[in-house]
Tab-separated table of C-alpha atoms in Angstrom:
chain	number	residue	atom	x	y	z
A	240	UNK	CA	0.000	0.000	0.000
A	241	UNK	CA	1.153	3.537	-0.712
A	242	UNK	CA	0.534	5.985	2.069
A	243	UNK	CA	0.851	9.751	2.045
A	244	UNK	CA	0.644	11.979	5.097
A	245	UNK	CA	0.446	15.693	4.409
A	246	UNK	CA	0.941	18.203	7.212
A	247	UNK	CA	-1.573	21.033	6.879
A	248	UNK	CA	-0.287	23.665	9.244
A	249	UNK	CA	-3.052	26.195	8.825
A	250	UNK	CA	-5.842	23.859	7.756
A	251	UNK	CA	-9.248	24.274	9.390
A	252	UNK	CA	-10.288	22.048	12.270
A	253	UNK	CA	-13.927	23.002	11.852
A	254	UNK	CA	-16.237	22.739	8.849
A	255	UNK	CA	-17.238	26.409	8.780
A	256	UNK	CA	-15.345	27.245	5.608
A	257	UNK	CA	-16.698	27.964	2.154
A	258	UNK	CA	-16.049	25.566	-0.718
A	259	UNK	CA	-15.864	28.688	-2.895
A	260	UNK	CA	-12.836	30.066	-1.034
A	261	UNK	CA	-10.561	27.134	-0.303
A	262	UNK	CA	-7.320	29.077	-0.528
A	263	UNK	CA	-8.433	31.272	2.350
A	264	UNK	CA	-9.385	28.196	4.365
A	265	UNK	CA	-5.822	27.438	5.458
A	266	UNK	CA	-4.827	26.399	1.954
A	267	UNK	CA	-7.361	23.632	1.816
A	268	UNK	CA	-7.135	23.947	-1.972
A	269	UNK	CA	-3.627	22.508	-1.787
A	270	UNK	CA	-4.601	19.717	0.589
A	271	UNK	CA	-7.579	18.852	-1.604
A	272	UNK	CA	-5.303	18.541	-4.622
A	273	UNK	CA	-2.987	16.294	-2.607
A	274	UNK	CA	-5.942	13.967	-2.102
A	275	UNK	CA	-6.883	13.872	-5.771
A	276	UNK	CA	-3.224	13.512	-6.816
A	277	UNK	CA	-3.013	10.620	-4.386
A	278	UNK	CA	-5.977	8.680	-5.721
A	279	UNK	CA	-7.026	9.596	-9.196
A	280	UNK	CA	-5.968	8.009	-12.419
A	281	UNK	CA	-7.384	9.105	-15.738
A	282	UNK	CA	-10.321	6.735	-15.594
A	283	UNK	CA	-10.233	5.228	-12.163
A	284	UNK	CA	-8.972	5.313	-8.665
A	285	UNK	CA	-5.826	3.932	-7.074
A	286	UNK	CA	-7.316	1.580	-4.512
A	287	UNK	CA	-4.137	0.646	-2.693
A	288	UNK	CA	-3.549	4.173	-1.463
A	289	UNK	CA	-4.185	5.982	1.774
A	290	UNK	CA	-3.899	9.754	2.140
A	291	UNK	CA	-3.912	11.356	5.578
A	292	UNK	CA	-4.321	15.086	5.964
A	293	UNK	CA	-2.811	15.971	9.323
A	294	UNK	CA	-4.545	19.183	10.335
A	295	UNK	CA	-2.587	21.423	12.707
A	296	UNK	CA	-0.973	18.284	14.163
A	297	UNK	CA	-4.216	17.700	16.006
A	298	UNK	CA	-6.821	16.098	13.793
A	299	UNK	CA	-6.276	13.699	10.899
A	300	UNK	CA	-8.645	13.162	7.987
A	301	UNK	CA	-7.717	9.847	6.426
A	302	UNK	CA	-8.851	8.644	3.006
A	303	UNK	CA	-8.771	4.937	2.192
A	304	UNK	CA	-8.784	4.165	-1.531
A	305	UNK	CA	-10.326	0.725	-1.048
A	306	UNK	CA	-13.560	2.225	0.248
A	307	UNK	CA	-13.556	5.727	-1.157
A	308	UNK	CA	-16.529	6.944	-3.165
A	309	UNK	CA	-17.553	10.321	-4.478
A	310	UNK	CA	-14.069	11.637	-5.128
A	311	UNK	CA	-14.040	13.655	-8.302
A	312	UNK	CA	-11.003	15.378	-9.794
A	313	UNK	CA	-11.867	18.950	-8.879
A	314	UNK	CA	-10.653	20.604	-5.683
A	315	UNK	CA	-14.146	21.186	-4.370
A	316	UNK	CA	-14.914	17.483	-4.416
A	317	UNK	CA	-12.064	16.527	-2.101
A	318	UNK	CA	-12.610	19.632	0.028
A	319	UNK	CA	-16.291	18.693	0.438
A	320	UNK	CA	-15.186	15.315	1.814
A	321	UNK	CA	-12.932	17.107	4.309
A	322	UNK	CA	-15.846	19.326	5.294
A	323	UNK	CA	-18.070	16.288	5.885
A	324	UNK	CA	-15.304	14.666	7.910
A	325	UNK	CA	-14.949	17.745	10.107
A	326	UNK	CA	-18.706	17.838	10.578
A	327	UNK	CA	-18.443	14.309	11.927
A	328	UNK	CA	-15.399	14.782	14.136
A	329	UNK	CA	-17.393	14.497	17.364
A	330	UNK	CA	-17.768	10.822	16.565
A	331	UNK	CA	-14.008	10.380	16.996
A	332	UNK	CA	-13.454	9.354	20.587
A	333	UNK	CA	-10.042	8.691	22.088
A	334	UNK	CA	-8.035	6.586	19.655
A	335	UNK	CA	-11.138	5.648	17.665
A	336	UNK	CA	-11.812	7.381	14.379
A	337	UNK	CA	-15.196	8.401	13.101
A	338	UNK	CA	-16.193	7.358	9.569
A	339	UNK	CA	-18.522	10.096	8.311
A	340	UNK	CA	-18.499	9.003	4.658
A	341	UNK	CA	-17.300	5.931	2.721
A	342	UNK	CA	-13.536	5.664	2.921
A	343	UNK	CA	-13.157	8.895	4.886
A	344	UNK	CA	-12.116	8.763	8.527
A	345	UNK	CA	-11.420	11.466	11.052
A	346	UNK	CA	-9.430	10.935	14.200
A	347	UNK	CA	-7.981	12.968	17.037
A	348	UNK	CA	-4.392	12.339	16.134
A	349	UNK	CA	-1.402	14.325	15.014
A	350	UNK	CA	1.547	13.310	12.877
A	351	UNK	CA	3.166	11.009	15.454
A	352	UNK	CA	-0.003	8.954	16.004
A	353	UNK	CA	-0.700	8.887	12.266
A	354	UNK	CA	2.739	7.448	11.620
A	355	UNK	CA	2.406	4.993	14.509
A	356	UNK	CA	-0.423	3.231	12.760
A	357	UNK	CA	1.047	3.294	9.252
A	358	UNK	CA	3.143	0.220	8.516
A	359	UNK	CA	5.787	0.605	5.860
A	360	UNK	CA	8.958	2.380	4.890
A	361	UNK	CA	8.884	5.956	6.115
A	362	UNK	CA	9.997	8.396	3.426
A	363	UNK	CA	10.259	12.102	4.102
A	364	UNK	CA	9.809	14.149	0.954
A	365	UNK	CA	11.938	17.241	1.302
A	366	UNK	CA	13.836	19.573	-1.010
A	367	UNK	CA	17.085	18.849	0.838
A	368	UNK	CA	16.731	15.065	0.607
A	369	UNK	CA	18.659	12.563	-1.506
A	370	UNK	CA	17.785	12.251	-5.197
A	371	UNK	CA	14.891	9.802	-5.579
A	372	UNK	CA	16.854	7.820	-8.156
A	373	UNK	CA	19.475	6.942	-5.542
A	374	UNK	CA	16.848	5.085	-3.502
A	375	UNK	CA	15.060	1.848	-4.393
A	376	UNK	CA	11.310	2.495	-4.418
A	377	UNK	CA	9.902	0.720	-1.361
A	378	UNK	CA	7.048	-1.780	-1.530
A	379	UNK	CA	4.953	-0.069	1.136
A	380	UNK	CA	6.067	3.534	1.358
A	381	UNK	CA	4.699	6.009	3.874
A	382	UNK	CA	5.475	9.397	2.373
A	383	UNK	CA	5.369	12.433	4.600
A	384	UNK	CA	5.297	15.897	3.131
A	385	UNK	CA	4.459	19.397	4.145
A	386	UNK	CA	1.988	21.911	2.755
A	387	UNK	CA	3.024	25.411	1.646
A	388	UNK	CA	5.005	25.847	4.858
A	389	UNK	CA	8.057	23.898	5.912
A	390	UNK	CA	7.764	21.190	8.554
A	391	UNK	CA	7.413	22.517	12.095
A	392	UNK	CA	10.393	21.787	14.361
A	393	UNK	CA	8.652	18.913	16.173
A	394	UNK	CA	7.631	17.343	12.860
A	395	UNK	CA	11.149	17.699	11.486
A	396	UNK	CA	12.607	16.155	14.658
A	397	UNK	CA	10.147	13.280	14.508
A	398	UNK	CA	11.015	12.588	10.884
A	399	UNK	CA	14.752	12.907	11.521
A	400	UNK	CA	14.358	10.234	14.178
A	401	UNK	CA	12.032	7.867	12.381
A	402	UNK	CA	12.325	8.259	8.605
A	403	UNK	CA	14.017	5.490	6.651
A	404	UNK	CA	14.732	7.859	3.770
A	405	UNK	CA	14.656	11.556	3.078
A	406	UNK	CA	14.381	12.183	-0.628
A	407	UNK	CA	13.779	14.913	-3.136
A	408	UNK	CA	11.988	14.259	-6.400
A	409	UNK	CA	13.864	16.784	-8.507
A	410	UNK	CA	15.939	19.940	-8.460
A	411	UNK	CA	12.935	22.266	-8.265
A	412	UNK	CA	10.807	22.951	-5.200
A	413	UNK	CA	7.389	21.644	-6.121
A	414	UNK	CA	3.982	22.151	-4.601
A	415	UNK	CA	2.934	19.315	-2.298
A	416	UNK	CA	0.306	17.997	-4.719
A	417	UNK	CA	2.770	17.964	-7.611
A	418	UNK	CA	5.218	16.113	-5.376
A	419	UNK	CA	2.573	13.442	-4.719
A	420	UNK	CA	2.142	13.028	-8.479
A	421	UNK	CA	5.877	12.666	-9.051
A	422	UNK	CA	6.225	10.226	-6.137
A	423	UNK	CA	3.511	8.041	-7.660
A	424	UNK	CA	5.285	8.167	-11.001
A	425	UNK	CA	8.536	7.136	-9.356
A	426	UNK	CA	6.756	4.112	-7.858
A	427	UNK	CA	4.683	3.354	-10.968
A	428	UNK	CA	7.837	3.131	-13.053
A	429	UNK	CA	9.813	1.364	-10.289
A	430	UNK	CA	12.407	4.125	-10.239
A	431	UNK	CA	11.997	5.030	-13.913
A	432	UNK	CA	12.748	1.538	-15.199
A	433	UNK	CA	9.304	0.151	-16.048
A	434	UNK	CA	6.883	1.750	-18.496
B	284	UNK	CA	11.154	27.344	-23.636
B	285	UNK	CA	8.761	24.616	-22.582
B	286	UNK	CA	5.424	24.696	-24.294
B	287	UNK	CA	2.293	22.731	-23.511
B	288	UNK	CA	-0.818	22.622	-25.686
B	289	UNK	CA	-3.843	20.966	-24.121
B	290	UNK	CA	-6.858	20.076	-26.248
B	291	UNK	CA	-10.055	20.895	-24.376
B	292	UNK	CA	-12.741	19.161	-26.380
B	293	UNK	CA	-15.745	20.325	-24.405
B	294	UNK	CA	-14.314	23.515	-22.967
B	295	UNK	CA	-16.434	26.661	-23.103
B	296	UNK	CA	-15.931	29.234	-25.849
B	297	UNK	CA	-17.884	31.844	-23.927
B	298	UNK	CA	-17.365	33.266	-20.443
B	299	UNK	CA	-20.865	32.475	-19.177
B	300	UNK	CA	-19.785	29.736	-16.799
B	301	UNK	CA	-19.619	29.785	-13.024
B	302	UNK	CA	-16.283	29.633	-11.218
B	303	UNK	CA	-18.126	27.572	-8.596
B	304	UNK	CA	-18.923	24.775	-11.056
B	305	UNK	CA	-15.855	24.278	-13.217
B	306	UNK	CA	-16.313	20.553	-13.742
B	307	UNK	CA	-19.649	21.204	-15.424
B	308	UNK	CA	-18.056	23.884	-17.612
B	309	UNK	CA	-16.547	21.380	-20.067
B	310	UNK	CA	-14.039	20.183	-17.498
B	311	UNK	CA	-12.482	23.572	-17.096
B	312	UNK	CA	-11.299	22.343	-13.691
B	313	UNK	CA	-8.908	20.005	-15.456
B	314	UNK	CA	-7.694	22.654	-17.903
B	315	UNK	CA	-7.196	25.105	-15.039
B	316	UNK	CA	-5.030	22.571	-13.230
B	317	UNK	CA	-3.013	22.046	-16.406
B	318	UNK	CA	-2.214	25.766	-16.336
B	319	UNK	CA	-1.139	25.757	-12.694
B	320	UNK	CA	0.829	22.524	-13.171
B	321	UNK	CA	2.538	24.191	-16.108
B	322	UNK	CA	3.640	27.302	-14.282
B	323	UNK	CA	3.753	27.008	-10.558
B	324	UNK	CA	6.659	26.047	-8.410
B	325	UNK	CA	6.433	26.008	-4.651
B	326	UNK	CA	7.392	29.636	-4.268
B	327	UNK	CA	7.499	31.032	-7.735
B	328	UNK	CA	6.569	30.724	-11.348
B	329	UNK	CA	8.290	28.982	-14.227
B	330	UNK	CA	8.866	31.922	-16.541
B	331	UNK	CA	10.126	30.009	-19.549
B	332	UNK	CA	6.845	28.203	-20.053
B	333	UNK	CA	3.889	28.697	-22.330
B	334	UNK	CA	0.598	26.856	-21.886
B	335	UNK	CA	-2.038	26.943	-24.609
B	336	UNK	CA	-5.540	25.719	-23.938
B	337	UNK	CA	-7.004	24.808	-27.312
B	338	UNK	CA	-10.752	25.099	-26.842
B	339	UNK	CA	-12.845	22.946	-29.177
B	340	UNK	CA	-10.113	23.294	-31.810
B	341	UNK	CA	-11.413	26.788	-32.423
B	342	UNK	CA	-10.137	29.243	-29.864
B	343	UNK	CA	-6.830	29.172	-28.000
B	344	UNK	CA	-6.135	30.788	-24.647
B	345	UNK	CA	-2.382	31.107	-24.354
B	346	UNK	CA	-0.499	31.827	-21.124
B	347	UNK	CA	3.034	33.224	-21.287
B	348	UNK	CA	5.046	32.718	-18.091
B	349	UNK	CA	7.308	35.707	-18.789
B	350	UNK	CA	4.405	38.122	-18.446
B	351	UNK	CA	1.896	36.234	-16.349
B	352	UNK	CA	0.529	37.792	-13.181
B	353	UNK	CA	-2.274	36.864	-10.821
B	354	UNK	CA	-1.950	33.112	-11.195
B	355	UNK	CA	-2.531	31.446	-7.868
B	356	UNK	CA	-2.409	27.709	-7.227
B	357	UNK	CA	-6.134	27.080	-6.903
B	358	UNK	CA	-8.294	26.036	-9.848
B	359	UNK	CA	-10.499	29.096	-9.618
B	360	UNK	CA	-7.550	31.400	-10.168
B	361	UNK	CA	-6.575	29.903	-13.521
B	362	UNK	CA	-10.215	29.465	-14.514
B	363	UNK	CA	-10.828	33.163	-13.780
B	364	UNK	CA	-8.040	34.046	-16.208
B	365	UNK	CA	-9.705	31.873	-18.854
B	366	UNK	CA	-12.987	33.641	-18.183
B	367	UNK	CA	-11.359	37.046	-18.605
B	368	UNK	CA	-9.724	35.829	-21.806
B	369	UNK	CA	-13.061	34.669	-23.204
B	370	UNK	CA	-14.626	37.990	-22.263
B	371	UNK	CA	-11.981	39.640	-24.405
B	372	UNK	CA	-12.130	37.315	-27.391
B	373	UNK	CA	-13.760	39.919	-29.655
B	374	UNK	CA	-10.420	41.682	-29.634
B	375	UNK	CA	-8.893	38.737	-31.484
B	376	UNK	CA	-9.084	39.553	-35.173
B	377	UNK	CA	-7.867	37.228	-37.904
B	378	UNK	CA	-4.470	35.889	-36.927
B	379	UNK	CA	-4.038	38.528	-34.226
B	380	UNK	CA	-4.567	37.589	-30.623
B	381	UNK	CA	-6.172	39.760	-27.996
B	382	UNK	CA	-4.337	40.266	-24.696
B	383	UNK	CA	-7.049	40.764	-22.085
B	384	UNK	CA	-4.775	40.384	-19.054
B	385	UNK	CA	-0.998	40.283	-18.447
B	386	UNK	CA	0.472	37.198	-20.058
B	387	UNK	CA	-2.892	35.875	-21.212
B	388	UNK	CA	-3.731	35.868	-24.903
B	389	UNK	CA	-6.745	34.656	-26.797
B	390	UNK	CA	-6.748	33.886	-30.494
B	391	UNK	CA	-9.026	32.388	-33.105
B	392	UNK	CA	-6.896	29.364	-33.730
B	393	UNK	CA	-7.163	25.621	-33.352
B	394	UNK	CA	-4.464	23.051	-32.708
B	395	UNK	CA	-2.858	23.267	-36.171
B	396	UNK	CA	-2.393	27.050	-35.989
B	397	UNK	CA	-1.226	26.829	-32.378
B	398	UNK	CA	1.463	24.345	-33.371
B	399	UNK	CA	2.411	26.397	-36.435
B	400	UNK	CA	3.574	29.248	-34.247
B	401	UNK	CA	5.314	27.127	-31.603
B	402	UNK	CA	8.966	26.512	-32.411
B	403	UNK	CA	10.516	23.434	-30.879
B	404	UNK	CA	10.460	19.672	-30.740
B	405	UNK	CA	6.889	18.425	-30.999
B	406	UNK	CA	6.154	15.752	-28.397
B	407	UNK	CA	2.792	14.025	-28.236
B	408	UNK	CA	2.012	12.766	-24.756
B	409	UNK	CA	-0.039	9.626	-25.132
B	410	UNK	CA	-0.554	6.419	-23.194
B	411	UNK	CA	0.550	4.354	-26.204
B	412	UNK	CA	3.766	6.309	-26.747
B	413	UNK	CA	7.364	5.270	-26.113
B	414	UNK	CA	8.668	5.305	-22.543
B	415	UNK	CA	9.907	8.814	-21.735
B	416	UNK	CA	13.238	7.412	-20.560
B	417	UNK	CA	13.962	6.155	-24.089
B	418	UNK	CA	13.913	9.710	-25.404
B	419	UNK	CA	16.418	12.492	-24.700
B	420	UNK	CA	14.560	15.441	-23.156
B	421	UNK	CA	14.487	18.151	-25.839
B	422	UNK	CA	15.712	21.699	-25.244
B	423	UNK	CA	12.544	23.353	-26.460
B	424	UNK	CA	9.724	20.859	-26.232
B	425	UNK	CA	6.213	21.505	-27.438
B	426	UNK	CA	4.094	18.975	-25.577
B	427	UNK	CA	0.626	18.224	-26.843
B	428	UNK	CA	-1.860	16.402	-24.683
B	429	UNK	CA	-5.549	15.785	-24.478
B	430	UNK	CA	-8.074	16.469	-21.743
B	431	UNK	CA	-10.337	13.750	-20.297
B	432	UNK	CA	-11.173	12.587	-23.811
B	433	UNK	CA	-8.816	11.070	-26.332
B	434	UNK	CA	-7.531	13.146	-29.248
B	435	UNK	CA	-10.084	13.674	-31.994
B	436	UNK	CA	-9.240	11.959	-35.287
B	437	UNK	CA	-8.039	15.164	-36.960
B	438	UNK	CA	-5.832	15.987	-33.974
B	439	UNK	CA	-4.409	12.456	-33.919
B	440	UNK	CA	-3.717	12.626	-37.666
B	441	UNK	CA	-2.047	16.017	-37.312
B	442	UNK	CA	0.183	14.727	-34.521
B	443	UNK	CA	0.977	11.500	-36.371
B	444	UNK	CA	2.186	13.648	-39.254
B	445	UNK	CA	4.066	16.303	-37.334
B	446	UNK	CA	5.198	15.006	-33.948
B	447	UNK	CA	8.890	14.328	-33.439
B	448	UNK	CA	8.150	11.988	-30.543
B	449	UNK	CA	5.188	10.248	-29.039
B	450	UNK	CA	5.883	9.339	-25.445
B	451	UNK	CA	4.217	8.056	-22.323
B	452	UNK	CA	5.349	9.146	-18.896
B	453	UNK	CA	4.595	5.895	-17.093
B	454	UNK	CA	2.582	2.700	-17.159
B	455	UNK	CA	-0.562	4.311	-15.704
B	456	UNK	CA	-3.001	6.566	-17.542
B	457	UNK	CA	-2.731	9.883	-15.764
B	458	UNK	CA	-4.918	12.941	-15.780
B	459	UNK	CA	-3.657	15.644	-18.127
B	460	UNK	CA	-2.563	17.945	-15.307
B	461	UNK	CA	-0.623	15.171	-13.588
B	462	UNK	CA	1.015	14.410	-16.920
B	463	UNK	CA	2.159	18.028	-17.181
B	464	UNK	CA	3.731	17.718	-13.721
B	465	UNK	CA	5.550	14.513	-14.653
B	466	UNK	CA	6.722	15.971	-17.982
B	467	UNK	CA	8.215	18.947	-16.127
B	468	UNK	CA	9.937	16.581	-13.717
B	469	UNK	CA	11.375	14.625	-16.632
B	470	UNK	CA	12.828	17.858	-18.040
B	471	UNK	CA	13.875	19.272	-14.651
B	472	UNK	CA	15.926	16.153	-13.970
B	473	UNK	CA	17.148	15.872	-17.586
B	474	UNK	CA	15.645	12.419	-17.926
B	475	UNK	CA	16.054	11.520	-14.266
B	476	UNK	CA	19.787	12.120	-14.185
B	477	UNK	CA	20.099	15.522	-12.487
B	478	UNK	CA	18.778	16.315	-9.035
């Protein structure tokens, strides 16, 4: 399974944002595109994918591709699923997530707890990392990346301690959603060897 | 310069669409994301890029990165520039484009005329093409790709006749905007050799 965890530092914790103004809602436009980049193929969905949006290191909205429905390619579609998840966050109690819509879970957990429950090879995606081509694409990667801001100190420390790899996908600094797309391509082609 | 031409088969020719319902506006959401994927880096813009949205093989909205302003990462931002361009299309007379906002041009031209004025190596992006890694990334590529539909017969014939390369970026069929991102990454890394 391919897992992506995206740290949304300014993302809303409550559903009182407008789907018509996602940029102003803590850059939910970017997080929404990370979700669609994570799941959508031209005419289908990547089922063996999980995307977790870690909101303010406090609340995590997790999408599971095996159960996900109603995800369309536009930003609003993914953002609407986040909104529904936040509307249902009261159902998340202790370590237990709520499941407000098919394949969408919300839980009271930050990055550390999100990574605790994600089995696989932990890969930090960062502009200062090693070139992707120097690393063998893992079978079950857990990619962690940041939104428009850099990782917070605690996140960076956590990743420095736990990550198996720290890689960059190219010489340019890309948006988080574009990085998700390139990471998929790196895996799809098994490190640019299989087309 | 890197050029991208995206064929929007159902895209609107008039500005009477809502920015709140881009998917229903001939998949303008997808075309908008092709524009942002073409230009935006994490904290800047790729200046040496041109993206042409070829609308119903009739009208082309062309974005020039050297002059472009007001392009934000969300879909609405790029779609708003398309709307403004379509509002100004009466200014396009014969072969002359109108320039309704900085770096945004609109002209009465289809794919053939758009390619006529784009110097460079013509590269068709298509799922049945050769693996990208088998081709040396060109200096001045002109990528042509299709929206959610396949190329129309006339477009396919034109590309079969004129394209220097026909490549695929991986084994999976990607959305057009994701393909733009991967094509940039292929060029950025000079065929996955330079990070």
